[in-house]
Coordinates of C-alpha atoms (C1' of nucleotides) in Angstrom, one line a residue:
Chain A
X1 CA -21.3 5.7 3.0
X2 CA -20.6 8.1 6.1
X3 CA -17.3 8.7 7.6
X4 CA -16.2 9.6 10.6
X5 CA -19.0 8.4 12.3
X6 CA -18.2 8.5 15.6
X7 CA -20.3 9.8 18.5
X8 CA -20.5 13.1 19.8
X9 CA -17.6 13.5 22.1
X10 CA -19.6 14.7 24.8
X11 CA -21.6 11.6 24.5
X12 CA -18.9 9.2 24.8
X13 CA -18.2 11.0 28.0
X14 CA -21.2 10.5 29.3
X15 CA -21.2 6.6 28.2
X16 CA -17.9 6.4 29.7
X17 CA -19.2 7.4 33.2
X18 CA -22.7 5.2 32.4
X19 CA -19.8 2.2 32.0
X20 CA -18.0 3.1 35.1
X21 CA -20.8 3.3 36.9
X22 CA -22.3 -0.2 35.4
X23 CA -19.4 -2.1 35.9
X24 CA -19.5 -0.4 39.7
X25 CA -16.2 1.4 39.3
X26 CA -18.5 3.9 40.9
X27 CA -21.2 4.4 43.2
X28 CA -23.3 6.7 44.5
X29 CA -21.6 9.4 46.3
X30 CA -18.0 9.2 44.6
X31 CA -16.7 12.4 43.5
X32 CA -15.2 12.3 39.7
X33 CA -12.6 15.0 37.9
X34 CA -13.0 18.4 37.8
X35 CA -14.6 19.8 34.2
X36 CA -10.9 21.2 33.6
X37 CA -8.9 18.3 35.2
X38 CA -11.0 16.0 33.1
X39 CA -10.5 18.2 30.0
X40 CA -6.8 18.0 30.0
X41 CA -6.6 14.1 30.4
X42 CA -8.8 13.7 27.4
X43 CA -6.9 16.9 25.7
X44 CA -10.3 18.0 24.8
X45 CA -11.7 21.3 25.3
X46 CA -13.1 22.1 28.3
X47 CA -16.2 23.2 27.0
X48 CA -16.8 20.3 25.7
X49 CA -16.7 18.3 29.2
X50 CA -18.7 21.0 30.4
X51 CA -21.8 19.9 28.5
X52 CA -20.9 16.4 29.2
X53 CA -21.4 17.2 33.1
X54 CA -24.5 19.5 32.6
X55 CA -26.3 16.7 30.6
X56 CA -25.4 14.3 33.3
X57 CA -27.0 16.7 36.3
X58 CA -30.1 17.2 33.9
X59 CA -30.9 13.9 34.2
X60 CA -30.3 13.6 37.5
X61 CA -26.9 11.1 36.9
X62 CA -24.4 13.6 39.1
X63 CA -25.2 16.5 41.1
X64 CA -22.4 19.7 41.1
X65 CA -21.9 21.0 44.3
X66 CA -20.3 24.4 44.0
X67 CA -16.6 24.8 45.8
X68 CA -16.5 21.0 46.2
X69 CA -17.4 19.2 42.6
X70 CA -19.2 17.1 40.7
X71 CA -20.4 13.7 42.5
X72 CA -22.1 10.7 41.6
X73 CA -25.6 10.6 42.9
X74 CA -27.3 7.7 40.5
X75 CA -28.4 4.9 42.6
X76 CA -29.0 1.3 42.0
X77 CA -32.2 1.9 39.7
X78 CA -30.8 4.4 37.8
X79 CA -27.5 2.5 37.4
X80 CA -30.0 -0.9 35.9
X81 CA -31.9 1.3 33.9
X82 CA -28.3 2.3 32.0
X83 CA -26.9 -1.2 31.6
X84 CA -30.3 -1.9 30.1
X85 CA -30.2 0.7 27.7
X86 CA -26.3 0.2 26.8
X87 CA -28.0 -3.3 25.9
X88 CA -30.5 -2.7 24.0
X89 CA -28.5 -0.4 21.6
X90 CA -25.5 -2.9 21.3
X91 CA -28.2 -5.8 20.4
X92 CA -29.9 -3.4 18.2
X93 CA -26.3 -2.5 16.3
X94 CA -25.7 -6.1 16.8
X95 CA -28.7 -7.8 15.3
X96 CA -29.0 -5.1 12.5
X97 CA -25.3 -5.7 10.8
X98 CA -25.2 -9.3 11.3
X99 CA -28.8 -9.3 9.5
X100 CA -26.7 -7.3 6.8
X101 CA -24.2 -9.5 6.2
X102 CA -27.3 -12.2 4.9
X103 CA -27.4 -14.4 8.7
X104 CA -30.4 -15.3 9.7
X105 CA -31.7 -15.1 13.1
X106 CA -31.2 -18.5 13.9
X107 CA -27.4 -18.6 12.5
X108 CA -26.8 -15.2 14.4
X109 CA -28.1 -17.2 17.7
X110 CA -25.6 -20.7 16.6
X111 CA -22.8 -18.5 16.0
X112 CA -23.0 -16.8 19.0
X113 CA -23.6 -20.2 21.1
X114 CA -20.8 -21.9 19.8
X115 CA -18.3 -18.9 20.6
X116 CA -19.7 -18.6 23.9
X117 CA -18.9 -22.7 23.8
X118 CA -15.3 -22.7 22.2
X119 CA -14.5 -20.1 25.2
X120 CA -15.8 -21.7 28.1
X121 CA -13.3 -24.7 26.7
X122 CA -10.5 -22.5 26.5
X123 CA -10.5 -21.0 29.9
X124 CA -11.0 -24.5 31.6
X125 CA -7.9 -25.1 29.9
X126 CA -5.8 -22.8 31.0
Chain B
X1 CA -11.8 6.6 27.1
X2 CA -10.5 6.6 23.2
X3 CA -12.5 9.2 21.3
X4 CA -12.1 9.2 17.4
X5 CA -12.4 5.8 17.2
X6 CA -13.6 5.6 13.6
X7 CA -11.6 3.4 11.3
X8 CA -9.2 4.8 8.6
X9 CA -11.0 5.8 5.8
X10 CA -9.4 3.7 3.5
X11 CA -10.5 1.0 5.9
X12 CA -14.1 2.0 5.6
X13 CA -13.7 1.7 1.7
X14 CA -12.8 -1.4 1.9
X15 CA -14.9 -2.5 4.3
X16 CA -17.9 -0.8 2.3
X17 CA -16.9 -2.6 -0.7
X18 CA -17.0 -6.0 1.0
X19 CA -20.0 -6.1 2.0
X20 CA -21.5 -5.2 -1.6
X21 CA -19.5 -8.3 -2.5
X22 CA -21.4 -9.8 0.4
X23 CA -25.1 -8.9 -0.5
X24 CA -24.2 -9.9 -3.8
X25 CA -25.0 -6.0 -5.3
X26 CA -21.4 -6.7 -6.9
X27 CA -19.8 -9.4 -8.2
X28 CA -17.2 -10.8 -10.6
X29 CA -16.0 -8.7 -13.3
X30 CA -18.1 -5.9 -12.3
X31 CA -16.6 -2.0 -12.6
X32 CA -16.3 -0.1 -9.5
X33 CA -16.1 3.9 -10.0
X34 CA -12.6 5.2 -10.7
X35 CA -10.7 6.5 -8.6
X36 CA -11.0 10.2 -8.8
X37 CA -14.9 9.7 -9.2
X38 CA -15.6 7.9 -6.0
X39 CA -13.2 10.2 -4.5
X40 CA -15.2 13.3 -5.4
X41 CA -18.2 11.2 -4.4
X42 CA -17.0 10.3 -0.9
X43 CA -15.3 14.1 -0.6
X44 CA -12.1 12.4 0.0
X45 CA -8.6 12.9 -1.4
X46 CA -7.9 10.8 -4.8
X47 CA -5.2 9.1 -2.6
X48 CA -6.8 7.9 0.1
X49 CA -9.7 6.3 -2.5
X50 CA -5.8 5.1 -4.3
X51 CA -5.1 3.3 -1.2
X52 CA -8.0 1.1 -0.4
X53 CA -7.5 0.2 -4.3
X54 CA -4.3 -0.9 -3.9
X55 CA -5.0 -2.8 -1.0
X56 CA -8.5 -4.2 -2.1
X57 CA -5.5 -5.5 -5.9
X58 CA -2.9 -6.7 -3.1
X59 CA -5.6 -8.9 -1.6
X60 CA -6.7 -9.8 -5.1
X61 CA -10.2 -9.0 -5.0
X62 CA -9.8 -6.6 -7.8
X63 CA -8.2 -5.5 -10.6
X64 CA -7.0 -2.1 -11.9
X65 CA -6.4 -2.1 -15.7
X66 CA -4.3 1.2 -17.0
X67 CA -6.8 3.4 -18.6
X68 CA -9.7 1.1 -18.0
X69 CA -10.7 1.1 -14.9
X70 CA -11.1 -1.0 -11.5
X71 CA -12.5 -4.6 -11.9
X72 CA -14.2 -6.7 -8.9
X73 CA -12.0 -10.1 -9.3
X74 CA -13.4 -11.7 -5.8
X75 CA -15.4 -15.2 -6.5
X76 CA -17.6 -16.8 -4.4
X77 CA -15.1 -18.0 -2.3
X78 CA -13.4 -14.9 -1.1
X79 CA -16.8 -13.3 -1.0
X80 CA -17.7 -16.4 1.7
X81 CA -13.9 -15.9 3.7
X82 CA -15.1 -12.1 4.1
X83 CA -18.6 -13.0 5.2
X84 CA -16.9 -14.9 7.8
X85 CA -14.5 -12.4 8.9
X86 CA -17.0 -9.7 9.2
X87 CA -19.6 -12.2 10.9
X88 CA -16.1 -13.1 13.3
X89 CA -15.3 -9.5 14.2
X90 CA -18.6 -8.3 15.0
X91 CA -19.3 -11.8 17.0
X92 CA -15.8 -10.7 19.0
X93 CA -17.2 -6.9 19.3
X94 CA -20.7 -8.1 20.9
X95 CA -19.2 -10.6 23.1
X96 CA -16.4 -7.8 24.5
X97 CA -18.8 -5.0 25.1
X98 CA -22.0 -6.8 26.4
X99 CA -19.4 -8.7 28.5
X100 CA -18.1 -5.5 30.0
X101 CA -21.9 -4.2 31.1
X102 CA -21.4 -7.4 33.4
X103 CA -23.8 -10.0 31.3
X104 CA -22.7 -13.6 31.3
X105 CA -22.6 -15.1 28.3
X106 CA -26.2 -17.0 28.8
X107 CA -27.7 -13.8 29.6
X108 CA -26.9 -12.8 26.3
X109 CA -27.9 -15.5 24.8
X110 CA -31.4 -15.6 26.4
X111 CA -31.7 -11.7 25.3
X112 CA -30.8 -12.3 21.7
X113 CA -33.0 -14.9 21.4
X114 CA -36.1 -13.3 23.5
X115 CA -35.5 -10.2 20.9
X116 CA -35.6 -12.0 17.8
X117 CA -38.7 -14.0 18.9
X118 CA -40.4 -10.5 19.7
X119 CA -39.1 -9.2 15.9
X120 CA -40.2 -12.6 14.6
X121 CA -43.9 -11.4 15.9
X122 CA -44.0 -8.2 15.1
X123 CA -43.5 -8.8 11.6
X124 CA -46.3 -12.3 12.0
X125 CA -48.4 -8.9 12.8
X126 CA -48.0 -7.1 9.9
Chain C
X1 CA 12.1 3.7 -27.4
X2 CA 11.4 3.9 -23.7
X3 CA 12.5 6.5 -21.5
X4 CA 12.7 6.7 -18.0
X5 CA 12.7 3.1 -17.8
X6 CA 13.8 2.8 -14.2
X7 CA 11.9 1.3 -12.1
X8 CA 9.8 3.0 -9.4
X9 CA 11.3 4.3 -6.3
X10 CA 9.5 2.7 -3.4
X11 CA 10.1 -0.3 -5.9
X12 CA 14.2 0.1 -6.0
X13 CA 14.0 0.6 -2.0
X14 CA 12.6 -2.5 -1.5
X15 CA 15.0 -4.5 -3.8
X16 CA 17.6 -3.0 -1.9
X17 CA 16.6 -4.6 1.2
X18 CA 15.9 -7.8 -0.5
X19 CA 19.4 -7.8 -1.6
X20 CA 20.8 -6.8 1.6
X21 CA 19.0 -9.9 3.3
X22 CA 20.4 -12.3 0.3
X23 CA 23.8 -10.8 1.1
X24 CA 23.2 -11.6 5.0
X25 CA 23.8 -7.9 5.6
X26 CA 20.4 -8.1 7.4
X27 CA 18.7 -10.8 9.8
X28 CA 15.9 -11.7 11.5
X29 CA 15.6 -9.2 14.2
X30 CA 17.6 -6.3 12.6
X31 CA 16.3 -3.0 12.7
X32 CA 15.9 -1.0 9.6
X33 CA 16.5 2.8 9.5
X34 CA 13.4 4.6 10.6
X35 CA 11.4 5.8 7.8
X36 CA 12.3 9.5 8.1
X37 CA 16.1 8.8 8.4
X38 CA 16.0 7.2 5.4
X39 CA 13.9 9.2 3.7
X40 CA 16.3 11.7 4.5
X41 CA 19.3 10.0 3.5
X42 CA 17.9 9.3 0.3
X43 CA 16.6 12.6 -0.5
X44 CA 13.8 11.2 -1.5
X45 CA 9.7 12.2 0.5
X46 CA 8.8 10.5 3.6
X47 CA 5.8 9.0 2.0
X48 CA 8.0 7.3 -0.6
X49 CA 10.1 5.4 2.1
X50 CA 6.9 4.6 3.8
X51 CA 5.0 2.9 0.6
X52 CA 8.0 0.9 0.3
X53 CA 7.6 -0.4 4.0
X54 CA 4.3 -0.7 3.9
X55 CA 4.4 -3.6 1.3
X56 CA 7.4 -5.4 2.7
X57 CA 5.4 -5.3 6.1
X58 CA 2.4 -6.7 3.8
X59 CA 4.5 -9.4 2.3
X60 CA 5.8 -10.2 5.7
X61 CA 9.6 -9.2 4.9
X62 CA 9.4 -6.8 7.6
X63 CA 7.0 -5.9 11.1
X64 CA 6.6 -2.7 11.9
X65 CA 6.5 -2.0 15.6
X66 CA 4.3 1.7 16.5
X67 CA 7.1 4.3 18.3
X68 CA 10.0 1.8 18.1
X69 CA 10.6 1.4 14.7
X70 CA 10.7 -1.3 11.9
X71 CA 12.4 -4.8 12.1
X72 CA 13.7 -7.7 9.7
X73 CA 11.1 -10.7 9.8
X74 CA 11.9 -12.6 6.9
X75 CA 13.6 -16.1 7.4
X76 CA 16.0 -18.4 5.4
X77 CA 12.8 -19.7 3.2
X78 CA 11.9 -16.0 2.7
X79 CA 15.2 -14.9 1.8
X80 CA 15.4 -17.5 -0.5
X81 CA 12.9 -17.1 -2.4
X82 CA 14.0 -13.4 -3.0
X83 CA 17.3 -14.8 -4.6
X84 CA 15.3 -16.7 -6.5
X85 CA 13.2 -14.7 -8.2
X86 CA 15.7 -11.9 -8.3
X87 CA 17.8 -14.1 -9.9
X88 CA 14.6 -15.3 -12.2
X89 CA 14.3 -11.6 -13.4
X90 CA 17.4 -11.2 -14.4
X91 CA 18.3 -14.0 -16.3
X92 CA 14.9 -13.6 -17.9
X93 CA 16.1 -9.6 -19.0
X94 CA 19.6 -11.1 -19.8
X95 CA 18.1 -13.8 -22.7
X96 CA 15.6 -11.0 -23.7
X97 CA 18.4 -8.2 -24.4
X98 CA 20.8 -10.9 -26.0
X99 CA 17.8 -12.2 -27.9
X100 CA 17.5 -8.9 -29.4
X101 CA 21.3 -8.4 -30.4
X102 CA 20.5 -11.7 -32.7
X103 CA 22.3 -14.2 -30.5
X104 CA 21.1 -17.6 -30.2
X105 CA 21.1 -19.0 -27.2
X106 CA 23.9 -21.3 -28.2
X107 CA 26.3 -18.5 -28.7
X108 CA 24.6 -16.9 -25.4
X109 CA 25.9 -19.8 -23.5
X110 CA 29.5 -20.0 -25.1
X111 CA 29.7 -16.1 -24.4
X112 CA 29.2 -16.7 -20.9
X113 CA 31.0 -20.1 -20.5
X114 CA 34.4 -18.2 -22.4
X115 CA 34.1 -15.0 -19.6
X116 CA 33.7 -16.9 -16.8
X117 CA 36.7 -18.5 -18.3
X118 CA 38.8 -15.6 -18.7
X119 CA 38.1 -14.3 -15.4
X120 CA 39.1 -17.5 -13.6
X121 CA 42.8 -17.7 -15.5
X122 CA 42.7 -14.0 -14.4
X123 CA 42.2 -14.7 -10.7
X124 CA 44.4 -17.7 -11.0
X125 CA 47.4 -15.1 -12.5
X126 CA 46.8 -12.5 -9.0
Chain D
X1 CA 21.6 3.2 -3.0
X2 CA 21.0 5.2 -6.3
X3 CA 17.9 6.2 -7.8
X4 CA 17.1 8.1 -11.2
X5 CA 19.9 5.3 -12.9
X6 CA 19.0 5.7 -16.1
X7 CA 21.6 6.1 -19.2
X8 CA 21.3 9.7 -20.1
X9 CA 18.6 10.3 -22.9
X10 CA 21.1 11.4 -25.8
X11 CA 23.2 7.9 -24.7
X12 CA 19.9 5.8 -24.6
X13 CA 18.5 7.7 -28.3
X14 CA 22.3 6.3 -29.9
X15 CA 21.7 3.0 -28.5
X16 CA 18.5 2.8 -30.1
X17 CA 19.9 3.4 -33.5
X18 CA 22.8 0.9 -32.3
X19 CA 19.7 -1.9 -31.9
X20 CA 18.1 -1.1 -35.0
X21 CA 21.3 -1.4 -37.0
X22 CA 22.4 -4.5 -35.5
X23 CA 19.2 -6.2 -35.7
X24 CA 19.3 -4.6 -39.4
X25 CA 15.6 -2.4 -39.2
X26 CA 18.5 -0.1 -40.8
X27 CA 21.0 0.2 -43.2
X28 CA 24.2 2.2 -44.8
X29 CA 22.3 4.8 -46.8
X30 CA 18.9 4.8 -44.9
X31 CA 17.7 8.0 -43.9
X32 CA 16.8 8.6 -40.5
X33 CA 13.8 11.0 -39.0
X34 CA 15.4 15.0 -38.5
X35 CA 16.6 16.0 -35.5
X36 CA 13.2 18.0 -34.8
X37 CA 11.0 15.4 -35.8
X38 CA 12.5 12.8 -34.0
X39 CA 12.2 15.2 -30.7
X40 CA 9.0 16.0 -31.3
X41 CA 8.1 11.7 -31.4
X42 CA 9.9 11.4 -28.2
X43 CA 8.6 14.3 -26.8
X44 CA 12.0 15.4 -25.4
X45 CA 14.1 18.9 -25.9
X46 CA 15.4 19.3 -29.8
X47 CA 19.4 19.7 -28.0
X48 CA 19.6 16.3 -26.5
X49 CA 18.7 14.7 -29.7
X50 CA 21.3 17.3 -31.2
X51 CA 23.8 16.3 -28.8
X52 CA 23.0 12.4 -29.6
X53 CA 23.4 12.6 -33.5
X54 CA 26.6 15.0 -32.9
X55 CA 28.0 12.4 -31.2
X56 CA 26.7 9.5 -33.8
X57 CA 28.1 11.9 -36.6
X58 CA 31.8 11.8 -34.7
X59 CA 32.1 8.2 -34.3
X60 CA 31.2 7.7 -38.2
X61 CA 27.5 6.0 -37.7
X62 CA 25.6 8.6 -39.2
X63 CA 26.7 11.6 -41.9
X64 CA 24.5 14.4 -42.3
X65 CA 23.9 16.3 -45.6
X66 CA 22.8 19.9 -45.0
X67 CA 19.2 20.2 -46.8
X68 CA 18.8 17.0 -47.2
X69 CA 19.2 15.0 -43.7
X70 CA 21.0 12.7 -41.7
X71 CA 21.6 9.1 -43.5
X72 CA 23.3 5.7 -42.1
X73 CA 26.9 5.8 -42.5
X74 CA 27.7 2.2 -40.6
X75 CA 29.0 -0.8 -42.6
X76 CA 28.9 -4.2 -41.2
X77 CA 32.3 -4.0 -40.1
X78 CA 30.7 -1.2 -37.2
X79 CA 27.3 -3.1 -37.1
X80 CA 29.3 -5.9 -35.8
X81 CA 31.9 -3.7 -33.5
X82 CA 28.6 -2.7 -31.9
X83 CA 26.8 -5.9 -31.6
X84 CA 30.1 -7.3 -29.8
X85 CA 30.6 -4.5 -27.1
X86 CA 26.7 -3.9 -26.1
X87 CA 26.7 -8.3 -25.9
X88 CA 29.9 -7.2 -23.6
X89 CA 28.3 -4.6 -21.6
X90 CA 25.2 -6.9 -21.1
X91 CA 27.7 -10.1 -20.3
X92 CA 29.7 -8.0 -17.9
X93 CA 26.6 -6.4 -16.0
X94 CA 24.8 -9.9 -16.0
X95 CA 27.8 -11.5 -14.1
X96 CA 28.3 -9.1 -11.7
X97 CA 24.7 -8.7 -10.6
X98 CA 24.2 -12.5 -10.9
X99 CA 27.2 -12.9 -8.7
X100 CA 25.9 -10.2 -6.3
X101 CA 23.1 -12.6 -5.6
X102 CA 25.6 -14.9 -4.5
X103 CA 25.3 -17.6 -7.6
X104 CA 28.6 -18.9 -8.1
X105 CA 29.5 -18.7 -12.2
X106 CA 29.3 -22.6 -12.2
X107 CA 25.3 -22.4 -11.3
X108 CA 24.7 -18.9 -13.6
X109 CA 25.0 -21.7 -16.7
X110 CA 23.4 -24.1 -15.2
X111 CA 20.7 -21.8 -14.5
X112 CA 21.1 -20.2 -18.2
X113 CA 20.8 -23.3 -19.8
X114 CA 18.2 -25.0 -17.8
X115 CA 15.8 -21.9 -18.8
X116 CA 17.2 -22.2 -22.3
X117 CA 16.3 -26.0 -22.5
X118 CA 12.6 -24.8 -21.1
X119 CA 11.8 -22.4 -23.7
X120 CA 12.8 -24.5 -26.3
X121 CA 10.7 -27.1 -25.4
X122 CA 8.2 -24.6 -25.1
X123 CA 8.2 -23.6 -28.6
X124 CA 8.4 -27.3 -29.8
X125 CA 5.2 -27.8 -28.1
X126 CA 3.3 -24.9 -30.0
Chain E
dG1 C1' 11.5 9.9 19.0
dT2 C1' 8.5 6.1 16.1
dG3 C1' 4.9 4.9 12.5
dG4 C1' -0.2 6.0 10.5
dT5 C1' -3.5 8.7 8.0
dC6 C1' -4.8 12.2 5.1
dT7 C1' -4.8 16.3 2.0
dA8 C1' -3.4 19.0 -2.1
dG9 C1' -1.6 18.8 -6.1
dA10 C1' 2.1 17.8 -9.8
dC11 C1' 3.4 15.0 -13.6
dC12 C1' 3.5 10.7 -16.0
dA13 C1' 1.9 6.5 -18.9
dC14 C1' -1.7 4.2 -21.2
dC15 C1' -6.2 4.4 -23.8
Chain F
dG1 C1' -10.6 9.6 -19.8
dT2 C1' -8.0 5.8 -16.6
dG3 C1' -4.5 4.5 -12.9
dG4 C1' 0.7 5.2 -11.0
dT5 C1' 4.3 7.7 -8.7
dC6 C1' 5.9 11.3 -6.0
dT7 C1' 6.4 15.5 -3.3
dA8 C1' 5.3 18.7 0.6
dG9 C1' 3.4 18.9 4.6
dA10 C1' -0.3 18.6 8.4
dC11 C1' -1.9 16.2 12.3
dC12 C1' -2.4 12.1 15.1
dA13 C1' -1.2 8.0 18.2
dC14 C1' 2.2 5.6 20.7
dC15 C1' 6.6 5.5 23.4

DNA sequence: GTGGTCTAGACCACC
DNA sequence: GTGGTCTAGACCACC
C-alpha cells in the first residue's frame, strides 16, 4: 500500500490547463495567469508553477512572451491529441481496478451500459 | 484545481482491507496485523492504523479482542455489498471524468468495448 | 475490586447528550457547542470532544456541518430508544448490585414499592 | 457535566470489605491482608489503604493488633446496618436517575418486575 | 470561526 | 504482547 499518492503538483497543473483547453474553456491565443498570480491562487510556490509553464512551452502547449505573458498556442490537433491521451489513461485506471475488484470485461461493459441507461431515464424525467 | 486529493489515510486502510476481503486473500476469522505492527509497517502513527480499526468494528467487519488481536468478521455477504460499492464509485468516477473530456456516454461505451476486444487478442496472441 | 470504574470520557459526553434529548433540552435542529468550546469548558483535549461527536454523527444522533458547526438530528423514535436502553442499563446495574447485597428480587420490589411510597405521603404533606 | 466521578479509592477499598461482609466471604475474627500487602494487590499508594482501614478501625469494623494484624470486628448487628444503608444508597440513586429519564415511579416497577418475571423464567428454562 | 486528519507519546487494562 | 483512552499540538479545508 502507497499513500499519498497523488500526482506531482506540477502535473496536475498542467492537466488542469490540458482540461481547460479540452473542454474549450480555452483556445488558441488566450492568455492565462501570470507564474506568480497563478501561484498565489493555488497557495503553492511559485517555483513550482514555474516548472508547470516551462514543461508546457517544451512541448510546444503555450508559448511565453516576455513583458506580455504566457499564452495558449495549442491548436485543434494538439488539443485531440490531449483528450485522447486523458482517455486512454482514465480507461487504463478504469479497466485495471474494476478487473481488481474480480469483474470481467463483459460485466465491466453491462455495468457501465445500464448506468449510462438508468441516467438517460432520469434526465428525461426531470 | 484541488491538489492533495488523496483520501485520508485511515480511509486508504480501509479501503485496502476491503478489497483483500474482495479478492478473497482474507476472509472470516482471519487475523489482521495489530495495530502497532501495521502501523510501523505502513510508517504511520499507531492512531491513525486505531482509527480505521475502529471504524472497519463499527461497521462490523471486524473484531478487536483485548490482548488478542484484530479478527476479519465480514461474510460473504458484506464482502459482496463492498464489491458493489467499490464497483459503484469507480462506475460514478469514470462516468464524471470521461464525461468532462466531452465524450457522450456511447463513445465511451464503444471505446471500452473496442479496448477490451484489442486486450482480449493480445492475450489470444500469447 | 475495580478501580477507576468510570466509564470513558468521550463515552460520559455522549450520554450527556442523550440525556439532554430525553429531557427535551435538545431538538432536532439544535446546535451543539462547537467542539473546541466544549472541549474547553470541560477541561478535557479537543480530540476527546471530537471522538465523542464523531460516533453520535455515526449513529446518526447528530450531523456535522464543515465551518458551521454540529446539529441535533435525532427524532422522537431516536430519542426513544435512548430512554430505553438507558433506562435498560440501569435497571440491569440496579438488580445486579442488589443481587449482590443478598436481596431477592421479592424484597427488591417491596424496597422500591415502600420508597416510592414514602416519597409520595411526603409530597402529599408539602 | 462531571467527569473522573468515582468514590475516592480509600471509600471504594471499605466498601469492598462492606460487600464481602454482607455477602458473608468474611467474618468477626477473620483476618484480613496487611495494609502493605493489600496495596501492593491493588497496586495503589500504602497511605490510601492506611487512611481506609483508619477509618474502618473508627467506626468499629475492623480492630488491629500490633504484630499481629488487622482482624473483623463486625457482628451481624453491623453486617446488617451496612447491608440496609448501601440497599439505601443504591434505592435512592436508582430513583433519581430512573426518574431523570422521565419514568414516572408507577412504570420503574413495572419495568422492575417485568425484567424480574423474564429472568426468572429464564432460569426455569435452563 | 468551524470541523478533519495526523503525529508523538503517555498510561492503562487484559493476556 | 494486545487493544483502549487521552493529551498536546500541528496543519489543513471550508466559511
Amino acid at each position: 500500500m502507497d499513500f499519498d499518492n497523488t500526482q506531482p503538483i506540477y502535473k496536475q497543473i498542467i492537466d488542469g490547463y490540458k482540461k481547460q483547453l479540452i473542454r474549450g474553456e480555452l483556445q488558441q491565443g488566450d492568455k492565462i495567469p501570470s507564474q506568480r498570480e497563478y501561484a498565489e491562487k493555488l497557495r503553492v510556490n511559485p517555483n513550482t508553477v514555474q516548472r508547470a509553464y516551462r514543461e508546457m512551452e517544451s512541448m510546444q502547449m503555450v508559448e511565453t512572451v516576455r513583458g506580455q505573458g504566457t499564452f495558449i498556442m495549442a491548436d485543434l490537433n494538439m488539443q485531440n491529441r490531449f483528450r485522447q491521451e486523458m482517455a486512454d489513461a482514465l480507461l487504463s485506471y478504469f479497466i485495471r481496478e474494476i478487473g481488481s475488484l474480480g469483474y470481467t470485461g463483459e460485466e465491466a461493459l453491462q455495468m457501465l451500459a445500464a448506468r449510462q441507461a438508468a441516467m438517460k431515464e432520469e434526465s428525461c424525467n426531470d
